[in-house]
PDB file of N, CA and C in Angstrom:
ATOM      1  N   MET A  19       7.343  -7.057   8.961  1.00  0.00           N
ATOM      2  CA  MET A  19       5.988  -6.650   8.683  1.00  0.00           C
ATOM      3  C   MET A  19       5.478  -7.446   7.491  1.00  0.00           C
ATOM      4  N   THR A  20       4.264  -7.900   7.604  1.00  0.00           N
ATOM      5  CA  THR A  20       3.703  -8.687   6.518  1.00  0.00           C
ATOM      6  C   THR A  20       2.463  -7.998   5.958  1.00  0.00           C
ATOM      7  N   LEU A  21       2.576  -7.556   4.743  1.00  0.00           N
ATOM      8  CA  LEU A  21       1.450  -6.994   4.009  1.00  0.00           C
ATOM      9  C   LEU A  21       1.167  -7.914   2.827  1.00  0.00           C
ATOM     10  N   SER A  22      -0.087  -8.052   2.489  1.00  0.00           N
ATOM     11  CA  SER A  22      -0.433  -8.887   1.347  1.00  0.00           C
ATOM     12  C   SER A  22      -0.037  -8.171   0.047  1.00  0.00           C
ATOM     13  N   ILE A  23      -0.064  -8.899  -1.024  1.00  0.00           N
ATOM     14  CA  ILE A  23       0.259  -8.321  -2.329  1.00  0.00           C
ATOM     15  C   ILE A  23      -0.750  -7.233  -2.681  1.00  0.00           C
ATOM     16  N   ILE A  24      -2.008  -7.456  -2.329  1.00  0.00           N
ATOM     17  CA  ILE A  24      -3.045  -6.458  -2.604  1.00  0.00           C
ATOM     18  C   ILE A  24      -2.760  -5.173  -1.843  1.00  0.00           C
ATOM     19  N   GLN A  25      -2.366  -5.310  -0.567  1.00  0.00           N
ATOM     20  CA  GLN A  25      -2.054  -4.130   0.240  1.00  0.00           C
ATOM     21  C   GLN A  25      -0.834  -3.392  -0.313  1.00  0.00           C
ATOM     22  N   ARG A  26       0.179  -4.137  -0.704  1.00  0.00           N
ATOM     23  CA  ARG A  26       1.381  -3.494  -1.271  1.00  0.00           C
ATOM     24  C   ARG A  26       1.048  -2.769  -2.574  1.00  0.00           C
ATOM     25  N   ASN A  27       0.208  -3.385  -3.415  1.00  0.00           N
ATOM     26  CA  ASN A  27      -0.197  -2.730  -4.660  1.00  0.00           C
ATOM     27  C   ASN A  27      -1.017  -1.480  -4.386  1.00  0.00           C
ATOM     28  N   CYS A  28      -1.851  -1.539  -3.360  1.00  0.00           N
ATOM     29  CA  CYS A  28      -2.653  -0.377  -2.990  1.00  0.00           C
ATOM     30  C   CYS A  28      -1.746   0.767  -2.538  1.00  0.00           C
ATOM     31  N   LEU A  29      -0.735   0.445  -1.742  1.00  0.00           N
ATOM     32  CA  LEU A  29       0.221   1.470  -1.306  1.00  0.00           C
ATOM     33  C   LEU A  29       0.975   2.039  -2.500  1.00  0.00           C
ATOM     34  N   ARG A  30       1.398   1.150  -3.391  1.00  0.00           N
ATOM     35  CA  ARG A  30       2.139   1.586  -4.572  1.00  0.00           C
ATOM     36  C   ARG A  30       1.296   2.511  -5.449  1.00  0.00           C
ATOM     37  N   SER A  31      -0.002   2.223  -5.559  1.00  0.00           N
ATOM     38  CA  SER A  31      -0.876   3.075  -6.367  1.00  0.00           C
ATOM     39  C   SER A  31      -1.058   4.451  -5.730  1.00  0.00           C
ATOM     40  N   GLN A  32      -0.813   4.544  -4.426  1.00  0.00           N
ATOM     41  CA  GLN A  32      -0.897   5.818  -3.725  1.00  0.00           C
ATOM     42  C   GLN A  32       0.455   6.519  -3.646  1.00  0.00           C
ATOM     43  N   GLY A  33       1.470   5.923  -4.276  1.00  0.00           N
ATOM     44  CA  GLY A  33       2.789   6.553  -4.320  1.00  0.00           C
ATOM     45  C   GLY A  33       3.678   6.220  -3.145  1.00  0.00           C
ATOM     46  N   ILE A  34       3.387   5.134  -2.436  1.00  0.00           N
ATOM     47  CA  ILE A  34       4.187   4.719  -1.287  1.00  0.00           C
ATOM     48  C   ILE A  34       4.835   3.380  -1.607  1.00  0.00           C
ATOM     49  N   GLU A  35       6.157   3.345  -1.588  1.00  0.00           N
ATOM     50  CA  GLU A  35       6.886   2.106  -1.854  1.00  0.00           C
ATOM     51  C   GLU A  35       7.694   1.730  -0.614  1.00  0.00           C
ATOM     52  N   ILE A  36       7.536   0.495  -0.156  1.00  0.00           N
ATOM     53  CA  ILE A  36       8.226   0.029   1.044  1.00  0.00           C
ATOM     54  C   ILE A  36       9.685  -0.215   0.708  1.00  0.00           C
ATOM     55  N   LYS A  37      10.564   0.384   1.514  1.00  0.00           N
ATOM     56  CA  LYS A  37      11.991   0.249   1.275  1.00  0.00           C
ATOM     57  C   LYS A  37      12.649  -0.703   2.272  1.00  0.00           C
ATOM     58  N   ASP A  38      12.333  -0.548   3.588  1.00  0.00           N
ATOM     59  CA  ASP A  38      13.018  -1.348   4.596  1.00  0.00           C
ATOM     60  C   ASP A  38      12.191  -1.409   5.873  1.00  0.00           C
ATOM     61  N   ASP A  39      12.260  -2.557   6.552  1.00  0.00           N
ATOM     62  CA  ASP A  39      11.664  -2.689   7.878  1.00  0.00           C
ATOM     63  C   ASP A  39      12.721  -2.312   8.908  1.00  0.00           C
ATOM     64  N   LEU A  40      12.352  -1.455   9.825  1.00  0.00           N
ATOM     65  CA  LEU A  40      13.278  -1.025  10.865  1.00  0.00           C
ATOM     66  C   LEU A  40      13.086  -1.877  12.118  1.00  0.00           C
ATOM     67  N   PRO A  41      14.148  -2.036  12.937  1.00  0.00           N
ATOM     68  CA  PRO A  41      14.050  -2.867  14.144  1.00  0.00           C
ATOM     69  C   PRO A  41      12.990  -2.387  15.138  1.00  0.00           C
ATOM     70  N   SER A  42      12.635  -1.123  15.110  1.00  0.00           N
ATOM     71  CA  SER A  42      11.670  -0.570  16.059  1.00  0.00           C
ATOM     72  C   SER A  42      10.226  -0.934  15.703  1.00  0.00           C
ATOM     73  N   GLY A  43      10.019  -1.632  14.603  1.00  0.00           N
ATOM     74  CA  GLY A  43       8.671  -1.973  14.165  1.00  0.00           C
ATOM     75  C   GLY A  43       8.120  -0.979  13.167  1.00  0.00           C
ATOM     76  N   SER A  44       8.890   0.054  12.877  1.00  0.00           N
ATOM     77  CA  SER A  44       8.496   1.035  11.872  1.00  0.00           C
ATOM     78  C   SER A  44       8.978   0.581  10.504  1.00  0.00           C
ATOM     79  N   VAL A  45       8.490   1.264   9.476  1.00  0.00           N
ATOM     80  CA  VAL A  45       8.835   0.895   8.107  1.00  0.00           C
ATOM     81  C   VAL A  45       9.307   2.140   7.368  1.00  0.00           C
ATOM     82  N   LEU A  46      10.445   2.032   6.700  1.00  0.00           N
ATOM     83  CA  LEU A  46      10.979   3.120   5.895  1.00  0.00           C
ATOM     84  C   LEU A  46      10.396   3.000   4.491  1.00  0.00           C
ATOM     85  N   CYS A  47       9.756   4.063   4.052  1.00  0.00           N
ATOM     86  CA  CYS A  47       9.108   4.053   2.748  1.00  0.00           C
ATOM     87  C   CYS A  47       9.603   5.208   1.894  1.00  0.00           C
ATOM     88  N   VAL A  48       9.462   5.063   0.589  1.00  0.00           N
ATOM     89  CA  VAL A  48       9.811   6.117  -0.356  1.00  0.00           C
ATOM     90  C   VAL A  48       8.505   6.654  -0.932  1.00  0.00           C
ATOM     91  N   THR A  49       8.325   7.971  -0.832  1.00  0.00           N
ATOM     92  CA  THR A  49       7.154   8.620  -1.397  1.00  0.00           C
ATOM     93  C   THR A  49       7.620   9.660  -2.405  1.00  0.00           C
ATOM     94  N   GLU A  50       6.674  10.353  -3.015  1.00  0.00           N
ATOM     95  CA  GLU A  50       7.020  11.401  -3.973  1.00  0.00           C
ATOM     96  C   GLU A  50       7.804  12.527  -3.309  1.00  0.00           C
ATOM     97  N   LYS A  51       7.575  12.722  -2.011  1.00  0.00           N
ATOM     98  CA  LYS A  51       8.233  13.800  -1.281  1.00  0.00           C
ATOM     99  C   LYS A  51       9.550  13.360  -0.641  1.00  0.00           C
ATOM    100  N   GLY A  52       9.954  12.115  -0.838  1.00  0.00           N
ATOM    101  CA  GLY A  52      11.202  11.608  -0.269  1.00  0.00           C
ATOM    102  C   GLY A  52      10.941  10.425   0.650  1.00  0.00           C
ATOM    103  N   GLU A  53      11.934  10.097   1.472  1.00  0.00           N
ATOM    104  CA  GLU A  53      11.796   8.977   2.390  1.00  0.00           C
ATOM    105  C   GLU A  53      10.981   9.390   3.606  1.00  0.00           C
ATOM    106  N   ARG A  54      10.179   8.453   4.088  1.00  0.00           N
ATOM    107  CA  ARG A  54       9.332   8.723   5.243  1.00  0.00           C
ATOM    108  C   ARG A  54       9.201   7.459   6.072  1.00  0.00           C
ATOM    109  N   ILE A  55       9.090   7.611   7.373  1.00  0.00           N
ATOM    110  CA  ILE A  55       8.943   6.468   8.266  1.00  0.00           C
ATOM    111  C   ILE A  55       7.485   6.376   8.714  1.00  0.00           C
ATOM    112  N   TYR A  56       6.906   5.192   8.530  1.00  0.00           N
ATOM    113  CA  TYR A  56       5.537   4.918   8.946  1.00  0.00           C
ATOM    114  C   TYR A  56       5.559   3.803   9.984  1.00  0.00           C
ATOM    115  N   THR A  57       4.554   3.768  10.846  1.00  0.00           N
ATOM    116  CA  THR A  57       4.381   2.605  11.711  1.00  0.00           C
ATOM    117  C   THR A  57       3.658   1.533  10.904  1.00  0.00           C
ATOM    118  N   ALA A  58       3.804   0.293  11.328  1.00  0.00           N
ATOM    119  CA  ALA A  58       3.154  -0.809  10.619  1.00  0.00           C
ATOM    120  C   ALA A  58       1.634  -0.640  10.640  1.00  0.00           C
ATOM    121  N   GLN A  59       1.096  -0.165  11.745  1.00  0.00           N
ATOM    122  CA  GLN A  59      -0.353   0.030  11.846  1.00  0.00           C
ATOM    123  C   GLN A  59      -0.832   1.108  10.874  1.00  0.00           C
ATOM    124  N   ASN A  60      -0.074   2.190  10.746  1.00  0.00           N
ATOM    125  CA  ASN A  60      -0.457   3.251   9.811  1.00  0.00           C
ATOM    126  C   ASN A  60      -0.486   2.727   8.376  1.00  0.00           C
ATOM    127  N   LEU A  61       0.508   1.933   8.010  1.00  0.00           N
ATOM    128  CA  LEU A  61       0.535   1.395   6.646  1.00  0.00           C
ATOM    129  C   LEU A  61      -0.656   0.472   6.394  1.00  0.00           C
ATOM    130  N   GLU A  62      -1.025  -0.325   7.394  1.00  0.00           N
ATOM    131  CA  GLU A  62      -2.174  -1.211   7.223  1.00  0.00           C
ATOM    132  C   GLU A  62      -3.455  -0.405   7.024  1.00  0.00           C
ATOM    133  N   GLN A  63      -3.582   0.716   7.719  1.00  0.00           N
ATOM    134  CA  GLN A  63      -4.756   1.568   7.557  1.00  0.00           C
ATOM    135  C   GLN A  63      -4.766   2.257   6.198  1.00  0.00           C
ATOM    136  N   ILE A  64      -3.603   2.689   5.739  1.00  0.00           N
ATOM    137  CA  ILE A  64      -3.505   3.355   4.442  1.00  0.00           C
ATOM    138  C   ILE A  64      -3.758   2.361   3.309  1.00  0.00           C
ATOM    139  N   ALA A  65      -3.399   1.102   3.517  1.00  0.00           N
ATOM    140  CA  ALA A  65      -3.448   0.087   2.460  1.00  0.00           C
ATOM    141  C   ALA A  65      -4.833  -0.494   2.229  1.00  0.00           C
ATOM    142  N   VAL A  66      -5.868   0.031   2.879  1.00  0.00           N
ATOM    143  CA  VAL A  66      -7.223  -0.466   2.650  1.00  0.00           C
ATOM    144  C   VAL A  66      -7.642  -0.052   1.238  1.00  0.00           C
ATOM    145  N   PRO A  67      -8.061  -1.015   0.417  1.00  0.00           N
ATOM    146  CA  PRO A  67      -8.458  -0.680  -0.953  1.00  0.00           C
ATOM    147  C   PRO A  67      -9.614   0.320  -0.972  1.00  0.00           C
ATOM    148  N   ARG A  68      -9.491   1.307  -1.830  1.00  0.00           N
ATOM    149  CA  ARG A  68     -10.540   2.308  -1.989  1.00  0.00           C
ATOM    150  C   ARG A  68     -11.583   1.810  -2.975  1.00  0.00           C
ATOM    151  N   LEU A  69     -12.694   2.503  -3.072  1.00  0.00           N
ATOM    152  CA  LEU A  69     -13.799   2.076  -3.933  1.00  0.00           C
ATOM    153  C   LEU A  69     -13.359   1.895  -5.382  1.00  0.00           C
ATOM    154  N   LEU A  70     -12.638   2.865  -5.925  1.00  0.00           N
ATOM    155  CA  LEU A  70     -12.226   2.748  -7.328  1.00  0.00           C
ATOM    156  C   LEU A  70     -11.232   1.619  -7.534  1.00  0.00           C
ATOM    157  N   ASP A  71     -10.396   1.329  -6.528  1.00  0.00           N
ATOM    158  CA  ASP A  71      -9.479   0.196  -6.633  1.00  0.00           C
ATOM    159  C   ASP A  71     -10.268  -1.099  -6.763  1.00  0.00           C
ATOM    160  N   ARG A  72     -11.310  -1.231  -5.953  1.00  0.00           N
ATOM    161  CA  ARG A  72     -12.138  -2.440  -6.002  1.00  0.00           C
ATOM    162  C   ARG A  72     -12.893  -2.535  -7.323  1.00  0.00           C
ATOM    163  N   LEU A  73     -13.418  -1.411  -7.797  1.00  0.00           N
ATOM    164  CA  LEU A  73     -14.159  -1.391  -9.055  1.00  0.00           C
ATOM    165  C   LEU A  73     -13.251  -1.777 -10.220  1.00  0.00           C
ATOM    166  N   THR A  74     -12.054  -1.215 -10.251  1.00  0.00           N
ATOM    167  CA  THR A  74     -11.106  -1.526 -11.318  1.00  0.00           C
ATOM    168  C   THR A  74     -10.713  -3.002 -11.276  1.00  0.00           C
ATOM    169  N   ALA A  75     -10.480  -3.537 -10.074  1.00  0.00           N
ATOM    170  CA  ALA A  75     -10.123  -4.952  -9.946  1.00  0.00           C
ATOM    171  C   ALA A  75     -11.270  -5.833 -10.437  1.00  0.00           C
ATOM    172  N   TRP A  76     -12.496  -5.450 -10.100  1.00  0.00           N
ATOM    173  CA  TRP A  76     -13.651  -6.224 -10.529  1.00  0.00           C
ATOM    174  C   TRP A  76     -13.789  -6.190 -12.041  1.00  0.00           C
ATOM    175  N   MET A  77     -13.578  -5.030 -12.645  1.00  0.00           N
ATOM    176  CA  MET A  77     -13.677  -4.898 -14.103  1.00  0.00           C
ATOM    177  C   MET A  77     -12.587  -5.701 -14.787  1.00  0.00           C
ATOM    178  N   ASN A  78     -11.371  -5.666 -14.242  1.00  0.00           N
ATOM    179  CA  ASN A  78     -10.267  -6.432 -14.833  1.00  0.00           C
ATOM    180  C   ASN A  78     -10.507  -7.928 -14.707  1.00  0.00           C
ATOM    181  N   GLN A  79     -11.129  -8.351 -13.629  1.00  0.00           N
ATOM    182  CA  GLN A  79     -11.420  -9.765 -13.439  1.00  0.00           C
ATOM    183  C   GLN A  79     -12.420 -10.245 -14.478  1.00  0.00           C
ATOM    184  N   GLY A  80     -13.404  -9.418 -14.804  1.00  0.00           N
ATOM    185  CA  GLY A  80     -14.392  -9.776 -15.812  1.00  0.00           C
ATOM    186  C   GLY A  80     -13.809  -9.855 -17.197  1.00  0.00           C
ATOM    187  N   VAL A  81     -12.861  -8.986 -17.492  1.00  0.00           N
ATOM    188  CA  VAL A  81     -12.233  -8.963 -18.812  1.00  0.00           C
ATOM    189  C   VAL A  81     -11.304 -10.151 -18.980  1.00  0.00           C
ATOM    190  N   ALA A  82     -10.596 -10.521 -17.902  1.00  0.00           N
ATOM    191  CA  ALA A  82      -9.623 -11.592 -17.988  1.00  0.00           C
ATOM    192  C   ALA A  82     -10.273 -12.976 -18.116  1.00  0.00           C
ATOM    193  N   SER A  83     -11.521 -13.113 -17.674  1.00  0.00           N
ATOM    194  CA  SER A  83     -12.168 -14.434 -17.706  1.00  0.00           C
ATOM    195  C   SER A  83     -12.538 -14.864 -19.088  1.00  0.00           C
TER     196      SER A  83
END
């Protein structure tokens, strides 16, 4: 499974850390509630940046310049 760095950071900010890719196309993840199996499509949908994520990234970009 290939997720961009932005998508992985978005998942991490939501408390989801990717642990392992399974042969079935699913992904084993670690959450606050323990290990959980997600499909690759579900993770891609969850990894869409939210409004505040975009706002924070935009603000950080302005400060760093």
